[in-house]
Amino acid sequence: MEHLINVLQTDRSDSEIIGYALDTLFNIVSNDLEEEEQEENPQKQVDDLGRQFTEIFIKQQENVTLLLTFLEEFDFQVRWPGVKLLTSLLKQQGPQVQQIILVSPMGVSRLMDLLADSREVIRNDGVLLLQQLTKSNAAIQKIVAFENAFERLLDIVTDEGNSDGGIVVEDCLLLLQNLLKNNNSNQNFFKEGSYIQRMKPWFEVGDDNSGWSAQKVTNLHLMLQLVRVLVSPTNPPGATSSCQKTMFHCGLLQQLCTILMATGVPADILTETINTVSEVIRGCQINQDYFASVNAPSNPPRSAIVVLLMSMVNERQPFVLRCAVLYCFQCFLYKNQKGQGEIVSTLLPSTIDATGNSVSAGQLLCGGLFSTDSLSNWCAAVALAHALQDNATLKEQLLRVQLATSIGNPPVSLLQQCTNILSQGSKVQTRVGLLMLLCTWLSDCPIAVTHFLHNSANIPFLTGQIAENLGEEEQLVQGLCALLLGICIYYNDNSLENCRKEKLKQLIEKRIGKENFIEKLGFISKHELYSKAAQKPQPSFSSADHMMFDHEFTKLVKELEGIITKAIYKSSEEDKQEEEVKKTLEQHDNIVTHYKKVIREQDRQLEELKQKVNTLKSQNEQLQTAVTQQMSQIQQHKDQYNLLKVQLGKDNQHHSSHSDMLQMNGIQPEEISKLRQEIEELKNKHEVLQGQLREKDSVIENMKSLQSETGRTEQSSQITAGLEHANELHRELEALRIQIQSQSSDISKLQSEKQELLQQMNTASVPALGDSTAVIAAKNSELEGRLLQEIKELKSEVKALSEEKALLKQHLDSSNSTAAVLQDEKSKLQQEVSESKKEQDDLLVLLADQDQKIFALKNKLKELGQPVEDEDDIESGDQADEDEEEDGEEED
């Protein structure tokens, strides 16, 4: 061996000889012999030989460090023999080799590189090496986990086909178990790394589940065990609860329930699945609620709980399967008062299905409780006890359950039926189950104790069982009877005169003896099966005959044993004193509870008042800051207002002639809009008057052009109408002047109101300190709004009104000039009309004289005998002459 080690040290450059040396060392320290050699050599001798050679090799730690350096070589001839040799060393002397590797620099990291090797042989043997390296060493387990082992191993499982993979998947799952089992740090790292979600595809099964290979069954079994490692009841409660919730949210629990209800699943996988689901839902309300909603694919559909209970009370089912179903039911009810209430409600008279079409969980439990199969009796009793665990309300409700024993007989209570079967001398397993149920039911429930004592046959039966000297098999029953009798004493409220505490203790002393009673009570905790059941919640028994104690019941025994012992040895005076102390304590507790409520209420009110004070303080601070800001803004607005006032004063000096009309301070927006409307109306009227004046101008021009005699009368009438319109226009202009003057007076009034408002502002610029912040804020906001509005509107409106005023003045001046021109033209026209009248009168006089002369000349001509034509003939002749002249002109 020394020569081989020397070769490793001196011939490192020759990979071939290094490989041979490593192979030789592996054969020396390995115990993997051929079958023929195993038959010839005893195994113990071989083990000792391999262990001795291993001790020689690892005696010098440099040898293991040297071996780790060879594992870094990529050459297959060196790396593979090195992996096998180190694995064999770990098998022979695991703790010592682990310690050497742990203290070696980067020792574990070098081994983790094996999982990334592209050669499957080295990778697979690397998994086996890490299995041996991580056994029972939490420090190495943590290092391997933080070297990304979970990611690499899960990738290998996925690449190999999950549960359909071969032996490599099995090796990876075993390594994962080593890393996670009893290692809270790695479990937390596994959960936070979202690796639980990657486990869901492992449990996808099809409709046809027949013909599974042995390797697939093994792989699935290991996968289920890996889930159980994460949610084991022995883990810290917080870590278990976190993993349980993650499994629900990622759908892993739903996938497991699918396997649970699938057909054709092998029995051992189904059993392990039930155990896995049990621990995934144990103590987790959201998972328990989901499990209660799962239905089996049957017609009609039945609850998964009912289907499982049917298997539990069926004596033809395998023993391990029935134990798994009981464990599942216990985990469903663990810290689940809602589920407990649902189970007990199926037993109550108001909820029992009268049609008998569907079977309930309560009916199955009662059927198992009173069947001929002792294992069914025990399982049903324990299951019912879990439905009552730590739930005083349900213990009282279960007293209402009535059972029909046979036709024609009145129904009996469930409590009475249990005691009846107990007194009939059935099998030990049945009696142990019933006694555990009664002890759980009566503990911490004085009403149930009173009901039990009301049957006069129960106490004599218990004392008779305890007093007898029976064999070892009956000692367990005697111990449980003593426990039940002790519960009846300790939780007795003395409501029954014949069964008061003192009388029961006297009965024990006369019939049994206190020392004998305590000795029989101690039989329970001294029993071998009691110690085994107290270790873990899952019922694990080698055979049905060993199924005697339940894990939760062992806790109850541990709690009550000392209490009952003290209660038995107390005298009547001590009992009375204890009763008085209890009453005093109850009164004190009531007073304390009352004051606690008062203090709690006062604390709540004080907290509310503190919140209100804080709120008011914050509001006060906000209002103070708002007031400060508003006061500064008011000061700014005052300054701006004073500046605008100065500017307005300058504008007023510039427009001194119109100062009265430009005083718009204090005018409200409604009045300004009204003034604008009136100005618009004046503009429209002025435009209409201008149009009328233009028409009159055209009429006057026409009148001037027409100087003929025939049109004098009509012209005079048009001129008169035009003058009348001009007079009307003049009157309207006068009315407008009056209206503008009245508006100017209104504006001056508004200006005076504005001045009064400013004076009020100056006098009340800073509110009194006693005023509320709300009033200050309202005033400030009102003043600020009015100031801003008035300042903005004053600028624009004064400018606009001054321009409109100038335009109105121009229009008035032009209208006055037009009216004067019209008046002059009117006087001229009147003179022309009078002159034309005179001329017409003169012409008429001349015409009259001519007519008289013509008439006189006609008479003279007639007298002289000359022919004289009438005026009509003369006119017709003149017309004919004119026609002839016109024809001649056309021919020309």
Tab-separated table of C-alpha atoms in Angstrom, residues 17-365:
chain	number	residue	atom	x	y	z
A	17	ILE	CA	-0.278	4.224	-14.090
A	18	ILE	CA	-2.236	6.582	-11.798
A	19	GLY	CA	-5.453	4.978	-13.008
A	20	TYR	CA	-4.098	1.457	-12.321
A	21	ALA	CA	-2.961	2.478	-8.845
A	22	LEU	CA	-6.368	3.988	-7.979
A	23	ASP	CA	-8.154	0.871	-9.263
A	24	THR	CA	-5.891	-1.327	-7.144
A	25	LEU	CA	-6.543	0.737	-4.006
A	26	PHE	CA	-10.279	0.589	-4.720
A	27	ASN	CA	-10.162	-3.222	-4.905
A	28	ILE	CA	-8.216	-3.352	-1.645
A	29	VAL	CA	-10.600	-1.204	0.452
A	30	SER	CA	-13.825	-2.303	-1.282
A	31	ASN	CA	-16.121	-5.020	0.039
A	32	ASP	CA	-18.049	-5.505	-3.228
A	33	LEU	CA	-17.003	-9.142	-3.815
A	34	GLU	CA	-18.330	-11.687	-6.236
A	35	GLU	CA	-21.063	-14.065	-5.113
A	36	GLU	CA	-18.717	-17.092	-4.995
A	37	GLU	CA	-16.221	-15.193	-2.869
A	38	GLN	CA	-18.988	-14.035	-0.540
A	39	GLU	CA	-19.994	-17.646	0.029
A	40	GLU	CA	-16.433	-18.678	0.804
A	41	ASN	CA	-15.549	-15.765	3.120
A	42	PRO	CA	-17.729	-14.671	6.018
A	43	GLN	CA	-19.019	-11.112	5.655
A	44	LYS	CA	-17.759	-9.969	9.029
A	45	GLN	CA	-14.169	-10.927	8.160
A	46	VAL	CA	-14.386	-9.061	4.837
A	47	ASP	CA	-15.799	-5.954	6.551
A	48	ASP	CA	-13.001	-5.901	9.054
A	49	LEU	CA	-10.341	-6.277	6.348
A	50	GLY	CA	-11.695	-3.459	4.195
A	51	ARG	CA	-12.053	-1.226	7.244
A	52	GLN	CA	-8.431	-1.926	8.251
A	53	PHE	CA	-7.059	-0.984	4.828
A	54	THR	CA	-9.201	2.161	4.892
A	55	GLU	CA	-7.795	3.134	8.269
A	56	ILE	CA	-4.267	2.678	6.929
A	57	PHE	CA	-5.011	4.877	3.907
A	58	ILE	CA	-6.700	7.749	5.742
A	59	LYS	CA	-4.233	7.710	8.618
A	60	GLN	CA	-2.292	10.253	6.629
A	61	GLN	CA	-4.796	13.007	5.728
A	62	GLU	CA	-2.543	14.044	2.819
A	63	ASN	CA	-3.615	10.841	1.034
A	64	VAL	CA	-7.278	11.964	0.978
A	65	THR	CA	-6.243	15.481	-0.089
A	66	LEU	CA	-4.141	13.952	-2.877
A	67	LEU	CA	-7.121	11.873	-3.962
A	68	LEU	CA	-9.244	15.051	-4.157
A	69	THR	CA	-6.711	16.612	-6.526
A	70	PHE	CA	-6.986	13.590	-8.852
A	71	LEU	CA	-10.744	14.172	-9.038
A	72	GLU	CA	-10.024	17.504	-10.745
A	73	GLU	CA	-8.361	15.683	-13.642
A	74	PHE	CA	-10.597	15.431	-16.682
A	75	ASP	CA	-8.933	12.215	-17.907
A	76	PHE	CA	-11.438	9.386	-17.603
A	77	GLN	CA	-8.729	6.861	-16.584
A	78	VAL	CA	-7.952	8.989	-13.531
A	79	ARG	CA	-11.236	10.580	-12.573
A	80	TRP	CA	-13.478	7.514	-12.576
A	81	PRO	CA	-11.233	5.268	-10.388
A	82	GLY	CA	-10.741	8.223	-8.043
A	83	VAL	CA	-14.527	8.629	-7.616
A	84	LYS	CA	-14.949	4.913	-6.875
A	85	LEU	CA	-12.071	4.876	-4.382
A	86	LEU	CA	-13.343	7.893	-2.442
A	87	THR	CA	-16.859	6.406	-2.361
A	88	SER	CA	-15.486	3.164	-0.909
A	89	LEU	CA	-13.474	5.080	1.702
A	90	LEU	CA	-16.635	6.935	2.777
A	91	LYS	CA	-18.548	3.651	3.076
A	92	GLN	CA	-15.851	2.152	5.357
A	93	GLN	CA	-14.906	5.159	7.484
A	94	GLY	CA	-17.574	7.782	6.737
A	95	PRO	CA	-17.237	10.270	9.657
A	96	GLN	CA	-13.423	10.350	9.529
A	97	VAL	CA	-13.264	10.864	5.740
A	98	GLN	CA	-16.047	13.488	5.940
A	99	GLN	CA	-14.039	15.465	8.480
A	100	ILE	CA	-10.902	15.344	6.304
A	101	ILE	CA	-12.853	16.536	3.243
A	102	LEU	CA	-14.574	19.248	5.285
A	103	VAL	CA	-11.294	20.810	6.423
A	104	SER	CA	-9.700	20.435	2.969
A	105	PRO	CA	-9.747	23.703	0.979
A	106	MET	CA	-12.513	23.597	-1.645
A	107	GLY	CA	-12.900	19.885	-0.934
A	108	VAL	CA	-16.705	19.740	-1.280
A	109	SER	CA	-16.735	22.140	-4.248
A	110	ARG	CA	-14.391	19.835	-6.191
A	111	LEU	CA	-16.783	16.940	-5.657
A	112	MET	CA	-19.772	19.035	-6.808
A	113	ASP	CA	-18.124	19.450	-10.214
A	114	LEU	CA	-18.742	15.742	-10.808
A	115	LEU	CA	-22.469	16.438	-11.316
A	116	ALA	CA	-21.628	18.654	-14.288
A	117	ASP	CA	-19.485	15.998	-16.037
A	118	SER	CA	-20.795	15.202	-19.523
A	119	ARG	CA	-19.865	11.508	-19.097
A	120	GLU	CA	-22.872	9.855	-17.487
A	121	VAL	CA	-20.786	7.156	-15.781
A	122	ILE	CA	-18.790	9.718	-13.819
A	123	ARG	CA	-21.885	11.838	-13.153
A	124	ASN	CA	-23.869	8.868	-11.843
A	125	ASP	CA	-21.001	7.642	-9.660
A	126	GLY	CA	-20.603	11.229	-8.471
A	127	VAL	CA	-24.204	11.098	-7.213
A	128	LEU	CA	-23.365	7.897	-5.281
A	129	LEU	CA	-20.255	9.574	-3.866
A	130	LEU	CA	-22.300	12.574	-2.641
A	131	GLN	CA	-24.807	10.180	-1.064
A	132	GLN	CA	-22.063	8.735	1.131
A	133	LEU	CA	-20.515	12.149	1.752
A	134	THR	CA	-23.755	13.788	3.007
A	135	LYS	CA	-24.849	11.017	5.393
A	136	SER	CA	-25.452	12.383	8.918
A	137	ASN	CA	-23.307	15.494	8.438
A	138	ALA	CA	-25.319	18.728	8.513
A	139	ALA	CA	-22.315	20.954	7.728
A	140	ILE	CA	-21.478	19.096	4.510
A	141	GLN	CA	-25.189	18.962	3.634
A	142	LYS	CA	-25.404	22.771	3.835
A	143	ILE	CA	-22.269	23.248	1.713
A	144	VAL	CA	-23.532	20.832	-0.950
A	145	ALA	CA	-26.953	22.534	-0.991
A	146	PHE	CA	-25.447	25.988	-1.420
A	147	GLU	CA	-23.236	24.688	-4.218
A	148	ASN	CA	-26.417	24.533	-6.357
A	149	ALA	CA	-26.994	20.820	-5.759
A	150	PHE	CA	-30.810	21.112	-5.820
A	151	GLU	CA	-30.827	22.694	-9.274
A	152	ARG	CA	-28.457	20.115	-10.740
A	153	LEU	CA	-30.193	17.108	-9.199
A	154	LEU	CA	-33.662	18.238	-10.277
A	155	ASP	CA	-32.336	18.819	-13.791
A	156	ILE	CA	-30.999	15.256	-13.859
A	157	VAL	CA	-34.353	13.880	-12.649
A	158	THR	CA	-36.184	15.854	-15.348
A	159	ASP	CA	-33.754	14.786	-18.071
A	160	GLU	CA	-34.098	11.143	-17.044
A	161	GLY	CA	-37.921	11.252	-17.315
A	162	ASN	CA	-39.058	11.965	-13.735
A	163	SER	CA	-40.759	8.891	-12.226
A	164	ASP	CA	-40.332	6.947	-15.479
A	165	GLY	CA	-36.548	7.263	-15.185
A	166	GLY	CA	-34.133	4.549	-14.168
A	167	ILE	CA	-31.822	3.902	-11.243
A	168	VAL	CA	-30.202	7.329	-11.696
A	169	VAL	CA	-33.457	9.028	-10.648
A	170	GLU	CA	-33.558	6.808	-7.562
A	171	ASP	CA	-29.985	7.796	-6.638
A	172	CYS	CA	-30.761	11.504	-7.094
A	173	LEU	CA	-33.856	11.203	-4.887
A	174	LEU	CA	-31.870	9.444	-2.162
A	175	LEU	CA	-29.288	12.242	-2.277
A	176	LEU	CA	-32.067	14.858	-2.037
A	177	GLN	CA	-33.430	13.066	1.020
A	178	ASN	CA	-29.996	13.154	2.630
A	179	LEU	CA	-29.767	16.902	2.017
A	180	LEU	CA	-33.259	17.737	3.324
A	181	LYS	CA	-34.052	15.294	6.109
A	182	ASN	CA	-33.748	16.911	9.553
A	183	ASN	CA	-31.941	19.897	8.015
A	184	ASN	CA	-34.091	22.998	8.533
A	185	SER	CA	-31.663	25.303	6.778
A	186	ASN	CA	-31.685	23.242	3.575
A	187	GLN	CA	-35.461	22.824	3.732
A	188	ASN	CA	-35.914	26.575	3.918
A	189	PHE	CA	-33.440	27.056	1.056
A	190	PHE	CA	-35.314	24.442	-1.002
A	191	LYS	CA	-38.634	26.205	-0.422
A	192	GLU	CA	-37.338	29.729	-1.080
A	193	GLY	CA	-35.588	28.552	-4.227
A	194	SER	CA	-39.026	27.600	-5.689
A	195	TYR	CA	-37.934	23.974	-6.007
A	196	ILE	CA	-41.210	22.682	-4.511
A	197	GLN	CA	-42.979	23.864	-7.665
A	198	ARG	CA	-40.665	21.661	-9.745
A	199	MET	CA	-41.886	18.565	-7.879
A	200	LYS	CA	-45.425	18.806	-9.276
A	201	PRO	CA	-44.667	17.080	-12.659
A	202	TRP	CA	-43.379	14.043	-10.751
A	203	PHE	CA	-46.911	13.060	-9.769
A	204	GLU	CA	-48.684	13.362	-13.115
A	205	VAL	CA	-50.426	10.050	-13.762
A	206	GLY	CA	-52.635	8.947	-16.649
A	207	ASP	CA	-55.974	7.178	-16.767
A	208	ASP	CA	-54.398	3.754	-17.253
A	209	ASN	CA	-52.137	3.091	-14.270
A	210	SER	CA	-51.743	-0.642	-14.719
A	211	GLY	CA	-48.414	-2.276	-15.484
A	212	TRP	CA	-46.107	0.079	-13.607
A	213	SER	CA	-42.494	-1.080	-13.546
A	214	ALA	CA	-40.797	-1.848	-10.253
A	215	GLN	CA	-38.390	1.068	-10.834
A	216	LYS	CA	-41.262	3.507	-11.340
A	217	VAL	CA	-42.906	2.311	-8.120
A	218	THR	CA	-39.611	2.778	-6.288
A	219	ASN	CA	-39.094	6.245	-7.781
A	220	LEU	CA	-42.611	7.398	-6.879
A	221	HIS	CA	-42.212	6.004	-3.390
A	222	LEU	CA	-39.036	8.053	-2.905
A	223	MET	CA	-40.681	11.154	-4.386
A	224	LEU	CA	-43.557	10.877	-1.928
A	225	GLN	CA	-41.115	10.423	0.924
A	226	LEU	CA	-39.288	13.571	-0.214
A	227	VAL	CA	-42.549	15.547	0.024
A	228	ARG	CA	-43.100	14.137	3.517
A	229	VAL	CA	-39.595	15.215	4.567
A	230	LEU	CA	-40.599	18.849	3.847
A	231	VAL	CA	-43.860	18.681	5.854
A	232	SER	CA	-42.896	16.269	8.600
A	233	PRO	CA	-44.575	16.928	11.990
A	234	THR	CA	-41.108	16.849	13.565
A	235	ASN	CA	-40.032	19.949	11.593
A	236	PRO	CA	-40.452	23.434	13.112
A	237	PRO	CA	-44.153	24.401	12.840
A	238	GLY	CA	-43.447	27.605	10.918
A	239	ALA	CA	-41.349	25.867	8.255
A	240	THR	CA	-43.892	23.047	7.876
A	241	SER	CA	-46.794	25.488	7.525
A	242	SER	CA	-44.934	27.514	4.896
A	243	CYS	CA	-44.181	24.394	2.819
A	244	GLN	CA	-47.802	23.211	3.145
A	245	LYS	CA	-49.155	26.501	1.788
A	246	THR	CA	-46.640	26.473	-1.068
A	247	MET	CA	-47.706	22.941	-2.026
A	248	PHE	CA	-51.334	24.054	-2.154
A	249	HIS	CA	-50.687	27.174	-4.209
A	250	CYS	CA	-48.471	25.408	-6.763
A	251	GLY	CA	-51.010	22.569	-7.251
A	252	LEU	CA	-48.921	19.785	-5.718
A	253	LEU	CA	-51.626	18.884	-3.178
A	254	GLN	CA	-54.221	18.751	-5.948
A	255	GLN	CA	-51.956	16.402	-7.929
A	256	LEU	CA	-51.560	14.103	-4.914
A	257	CYS	CA	-55.343	13.997	-4.406
A	258	THR	CA	-55.677	13.000	-8.070
A	259	ILE	CA	-53.426	9.982	-7.425
A	260	LEU	CA	-55.450	9.286	-4.274
A	261	MET	CA	-58.688	9.015	-6.254
A	262	ALA	CA	-57.185	7.365	-9.379
A	263	THR	CA	-57.806	3.737	-10.295
A	264	GLY	CA	-55.165	1.092	-10.848
A	265	VAL	CA	-52.544	2.682	-8.591
A	266	PRO	CA	-50.426	0.029	-6.792
A	267	ALA	CA	-51.381	-0.523	-3.145
A	268	ASP	CA	-48.054	0.536	-1.637
A	269	ILE	CA	-48.025	3.770	-3.705
A	270	LEU	CA	-51.634	4.464	-2.681
A	271	THR	CA	-50.763	3.916	0.979
A	272	GLU	CA	-47.744	6.207	0.811
A	273	THR	CA	-49.807	8.810	-1.075
A	274	ILE	CA	-52.412	8.775	1.715
A	275	ASN	CA	-49.665	9.279	4.292
A	276	THR	CA	-48.182	12.097	2.224
A	277	VAL	CA	-51.534	13.887	1.815
A	278	SER	CA	-52.054	13.452	5.575
A	279	GLU	CA	-48.934	15.401	6.454
A	280	VAL	CA	-49.484	18.020	3.735
A	281	ILE	CA	-52.897	18.927	5.259
A	282	ARG	CA	-52.012	18.408	8.953
A	283	GLY	CA	-52.744	21.587	10.893
A	284	CYS	CA	-53.077	23.733	7.734
A	285	GLN	CA	-56.603	25.152	7.471
A	286	ILE	CA	-56.524	26.019	3.768
A	287	ASN	CA	-55.285	22.535	2.832
A	288	GLN	CA	-57.814	20.870	5.153
A	289	ASP	CA	-60.637	22.866	3.566
A	290	TYR	CA	-59.497	21.812	0.103
A	291	PHE	CA	-59.272	18.150	1.134
A	292	ALA	CA	-62.835	18.304	2.502
A	293	SER	CA	-64.019	19.485	-0.944
A	294	VAL	CA	-62.357	16.631	-2.895
A	295	ASN	CA	-64.818	14.146	-4.383
A	296	ALA	CA	-64.178	10.654	-5.693
A	297	PRO	CA	-65.051	9.986	-9.369
A	298	SER	CA	-68.085	7.846	-8.550
A	299	ASN	CA	-71.791	7.989	-9.330
A	300	PRO	CA	-73.191	9.601	-7.269
A	301	PRO	CA	-70.004	11.493	-6.326
A	302	ARG	CA	-68.836	10.883	-2.786
A	303	SER	CA	-66.503	12.847	-0.577
A	304	ALA	CA	-62.922	11.607	-0.454
A	305	ILE	CA	-63.203	11.462	3.336
A	306	VAL	CA	-66.199	9.131	3.105
A	307	VAL	CA	-64.434	6.889	0.576
A	308	LEU	CA	-61.349	6.667	2.788
A	309	LEU	CA	-63.408	5.902	5.920
A	310	MET	CA	-65.129	3.104	4.015
A	311	SER	CA	-61.690	1.559	3.471
A	312	MET	CA	-60.744	2.071	7.129
A	313	VAL	CA	-63.738	0.142	8.531
A	314	ASN	CA	-63.502	-2.565	5.874
A	315	GLU	CA	-61.666	-5.508	7.408
A	316	ARG	CA	-60.756	-6.879	3.960
A	317	GLN	CA	-58.480	-3.936	3.226
A	318	PRO	CA	-54.719	-4.243	3.943
A	319	PHE	CA	-53.669	-3.328	7.472
A	320	VAL	CA	-51.145	-0.647	6.377
A	321	LEU	CA	-53.782	0.993	4.172
A	322	ARG	CA	-56.260	1.175	7.074
A	323	CYS	CA	-53.576	2.690	9.299
A	324	ALA	CA	-52.806	5.254	6.579
A	325	VAL	CA	-56.491	6.212	6.292
A	326	LEU	CA	-56.757	6.638	10.069
A	327	TYR	CA	-53.668	8.866	10.020
A	328	CYS	CA	-55.179	10.905	7.170
A	329	PHE	CA	-58.425	11.378	9.112
A	330	GLN	CA	-56.486	12.389	12.239
A	331	CYS	CA	-54.455	14.937	10.262
A	332	PHE	CA	-57.631	16.308	8.692
A	333	LEU	CA	-59.096	16.960	12.163
A	334	TYR	CA	-55.854	18.211	13.748
A	335	LYS	CA	-56.453	21.833	14.912
A	336	ASN	CA	-59.454	21.947	12.573
A	337	GLN	CA	-62.561	22.865	14.590
A	338	LYS	CA	-64.491	23.464	11.381
A	339	GLY	CA	-63.774	19.920	10.168
A	340	GLN	CA	-64.559	18.489	13.614
A	341	GLY	CA	-67.937	20.234	13.570
A	342	GLU	CA	-68.712	18.868	10.082
A	343	ILE	CA	-67.962	15.287	11.169
A	344	VAL	CA	-69.976	15.504	14.399
A	345	SER	CA	-72.873	17.201	12.577
A	346	THR	CA	-73.323	14.058	10.445
A	347	LEU	CA	-74.188	12.210	13.666
A	348	LEU	CA	-76.714	14.696	15.007
A	349	PRO	CA	-80.433	13.942	14.478
A	350	SER	CA	-81.168	17.127	12.526
A	351	THR	CA	-78.599	16.397	9.787
A	352	ILE	CA	-78.949	12.646	9.238
A	353	ASP	CA	-80.155	11.772	5.724
A	354	ALA	CA	-83.519	10.073	6.249
A	355	THR	CA	-83.677	8.712	2.686
A	356	GLY	CA	-80.624	6.540	3.163
A	357	ASN	CA	-79.370	7.284	-0.362
A	358	SER	CA	-75.935	8.440	0.805
A	359	VAL	CA	-73.727	7.309	3.630
A	360	SER	CA	-72.075	9.913	5.859
A	361	ALA	CA	-68.824	9.963	7.781
A	362	GLY	CA	-70.713	9.769	11.085
A	363	GLN	CA	-72.641	6.683	10.011
A	364	LEU	CA	-69.421	4.967	8.911
A	365	LEU	CA	-67.774	5.742	12.262
